[in-house]
Coordinates of C-alpha atoms and ligand atoms in Angstrom, one line a residue:
X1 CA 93.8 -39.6 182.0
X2 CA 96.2 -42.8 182.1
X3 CA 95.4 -44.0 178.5
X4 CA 97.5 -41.7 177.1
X5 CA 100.7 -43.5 179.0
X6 CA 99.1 -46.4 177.4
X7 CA 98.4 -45.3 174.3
X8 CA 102.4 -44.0 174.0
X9 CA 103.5 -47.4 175.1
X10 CA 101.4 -49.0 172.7
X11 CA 102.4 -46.8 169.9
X12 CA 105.9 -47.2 170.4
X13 CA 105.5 -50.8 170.3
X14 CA 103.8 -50.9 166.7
X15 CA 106.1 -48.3 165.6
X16 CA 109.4 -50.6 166.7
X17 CA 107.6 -53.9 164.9
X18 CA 106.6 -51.7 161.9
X19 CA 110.4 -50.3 161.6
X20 CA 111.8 -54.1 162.2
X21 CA 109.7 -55.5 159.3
X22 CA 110.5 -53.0 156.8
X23 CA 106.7 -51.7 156.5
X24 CA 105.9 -48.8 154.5
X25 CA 102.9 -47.8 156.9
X26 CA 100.6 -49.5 159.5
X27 CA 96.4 -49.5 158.4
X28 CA 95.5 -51.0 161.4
X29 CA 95.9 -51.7 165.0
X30 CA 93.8 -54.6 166.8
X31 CA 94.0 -54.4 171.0
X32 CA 92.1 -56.8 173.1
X33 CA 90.7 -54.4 175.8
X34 CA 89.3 -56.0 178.6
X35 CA 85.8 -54.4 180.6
X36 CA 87.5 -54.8 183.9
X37 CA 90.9 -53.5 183.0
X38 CA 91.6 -49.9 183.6
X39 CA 91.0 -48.7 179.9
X40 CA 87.9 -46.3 179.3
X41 CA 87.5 -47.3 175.2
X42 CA 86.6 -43.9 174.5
X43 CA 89.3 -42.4 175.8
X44 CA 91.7 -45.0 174.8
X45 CA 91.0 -44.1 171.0
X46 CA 90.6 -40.1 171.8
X47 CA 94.5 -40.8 172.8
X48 CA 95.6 -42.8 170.1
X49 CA 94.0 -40.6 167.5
X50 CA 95.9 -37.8 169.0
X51 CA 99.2 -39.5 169.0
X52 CA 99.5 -41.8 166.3
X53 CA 100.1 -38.1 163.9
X54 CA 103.1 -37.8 166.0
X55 CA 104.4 -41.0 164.7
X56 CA 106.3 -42.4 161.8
X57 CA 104.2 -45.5 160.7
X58 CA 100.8 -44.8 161.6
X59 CA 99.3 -41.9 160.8
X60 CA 96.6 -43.5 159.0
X61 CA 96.1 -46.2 161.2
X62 CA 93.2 -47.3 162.5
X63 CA 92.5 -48.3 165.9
X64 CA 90.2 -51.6 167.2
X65 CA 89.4 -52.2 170.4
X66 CA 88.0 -56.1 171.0
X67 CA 86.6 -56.0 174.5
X68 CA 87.1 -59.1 176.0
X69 CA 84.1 -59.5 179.1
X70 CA 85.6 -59.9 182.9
X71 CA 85.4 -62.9 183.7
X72 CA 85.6 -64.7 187.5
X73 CA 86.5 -67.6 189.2
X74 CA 85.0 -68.8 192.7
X75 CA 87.4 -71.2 194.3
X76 CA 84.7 -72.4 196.5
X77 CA 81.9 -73.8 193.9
X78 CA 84.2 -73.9 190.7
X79 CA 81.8 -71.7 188.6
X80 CA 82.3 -69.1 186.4
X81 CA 80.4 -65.9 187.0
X82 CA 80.7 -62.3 185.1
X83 CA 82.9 -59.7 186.7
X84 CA 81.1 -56.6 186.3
X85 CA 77.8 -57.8 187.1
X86 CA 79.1 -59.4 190.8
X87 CA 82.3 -58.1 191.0
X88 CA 84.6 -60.2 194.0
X89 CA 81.3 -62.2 195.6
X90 CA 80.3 -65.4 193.8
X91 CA 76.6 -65.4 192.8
X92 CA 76.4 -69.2 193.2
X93 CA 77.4 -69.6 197.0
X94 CA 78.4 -66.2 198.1
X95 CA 81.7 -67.0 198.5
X96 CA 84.6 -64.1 198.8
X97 CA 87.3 -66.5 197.5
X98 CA 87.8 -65.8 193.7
X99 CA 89.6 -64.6 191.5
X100 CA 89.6 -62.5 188.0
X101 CA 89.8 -65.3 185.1
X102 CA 90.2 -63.1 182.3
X103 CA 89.1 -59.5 181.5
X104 CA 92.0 -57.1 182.9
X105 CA 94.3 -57.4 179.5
X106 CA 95.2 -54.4 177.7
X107 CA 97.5 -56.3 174.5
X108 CA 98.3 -55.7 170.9
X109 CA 96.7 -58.6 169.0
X110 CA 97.3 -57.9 165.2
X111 CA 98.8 -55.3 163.2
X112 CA 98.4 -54.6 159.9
X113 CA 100.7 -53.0 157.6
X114 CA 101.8 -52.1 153.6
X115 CA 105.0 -53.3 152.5
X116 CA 107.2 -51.3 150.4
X117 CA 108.3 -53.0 146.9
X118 CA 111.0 -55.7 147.1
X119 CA 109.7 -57.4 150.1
Ligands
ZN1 ZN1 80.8 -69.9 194.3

């Protein structure tokens, strides 16, 4: 399971932005997960729920994943197509040569945090 090297990377991350900006906690942690990237959901939140007691900010925090669809490219037409329903070969003109638009991210979008008194 590879979400957990992930998840520790991520959790790192919020804790180091949460320390820098003198939060009191983090409530929440928004990812963009993309279908096509190498993220099971389910397994990405088994891991964060397991790690985020092992950190100094977020404890409480709550995890949400915003799966962003695969989307790909076909050089050969110029159309759009969805990833996991054709994968590399264009449904428009059969063409091999594409490429992966968007759908492989794995990024902390928002985080949301309590500020102590006197910010
Ligand atoms: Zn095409």
């Amino acid at each position: 399971m590879h979400e957990l090297g992930i998840v520790m990377n991520v959790i790192e991350q919020v804790d180091k932005v949460a320390k820098e900006r003198g939060a009191e906690k983090v409530l929440k942690v928004t990812m963009e997960v993309g279908e096509v990237s190498t993220v099971v959901p389910s397994l990405f939140t088994d891991a964060f729920d397991w790690a985020k007691k092992r950190t100094e900010y977020q404890k409480d925090a709550e995890l949400e994943l915003i799966i962003i669809e695969g989307r790909t490219y076909c050089q050969t037409c110029g159309e759009t197509y969805k990833t996991t329903s054709h994968g590399k070969i264009c449904p428009f003109c059969g063409s091999k040569d594409t490429y992966l638009l968007t759908g492989d991210q794995v990024i902390i979008k928002d985080i949301q945090a309590v500020f102590g008194e006197g910010e």
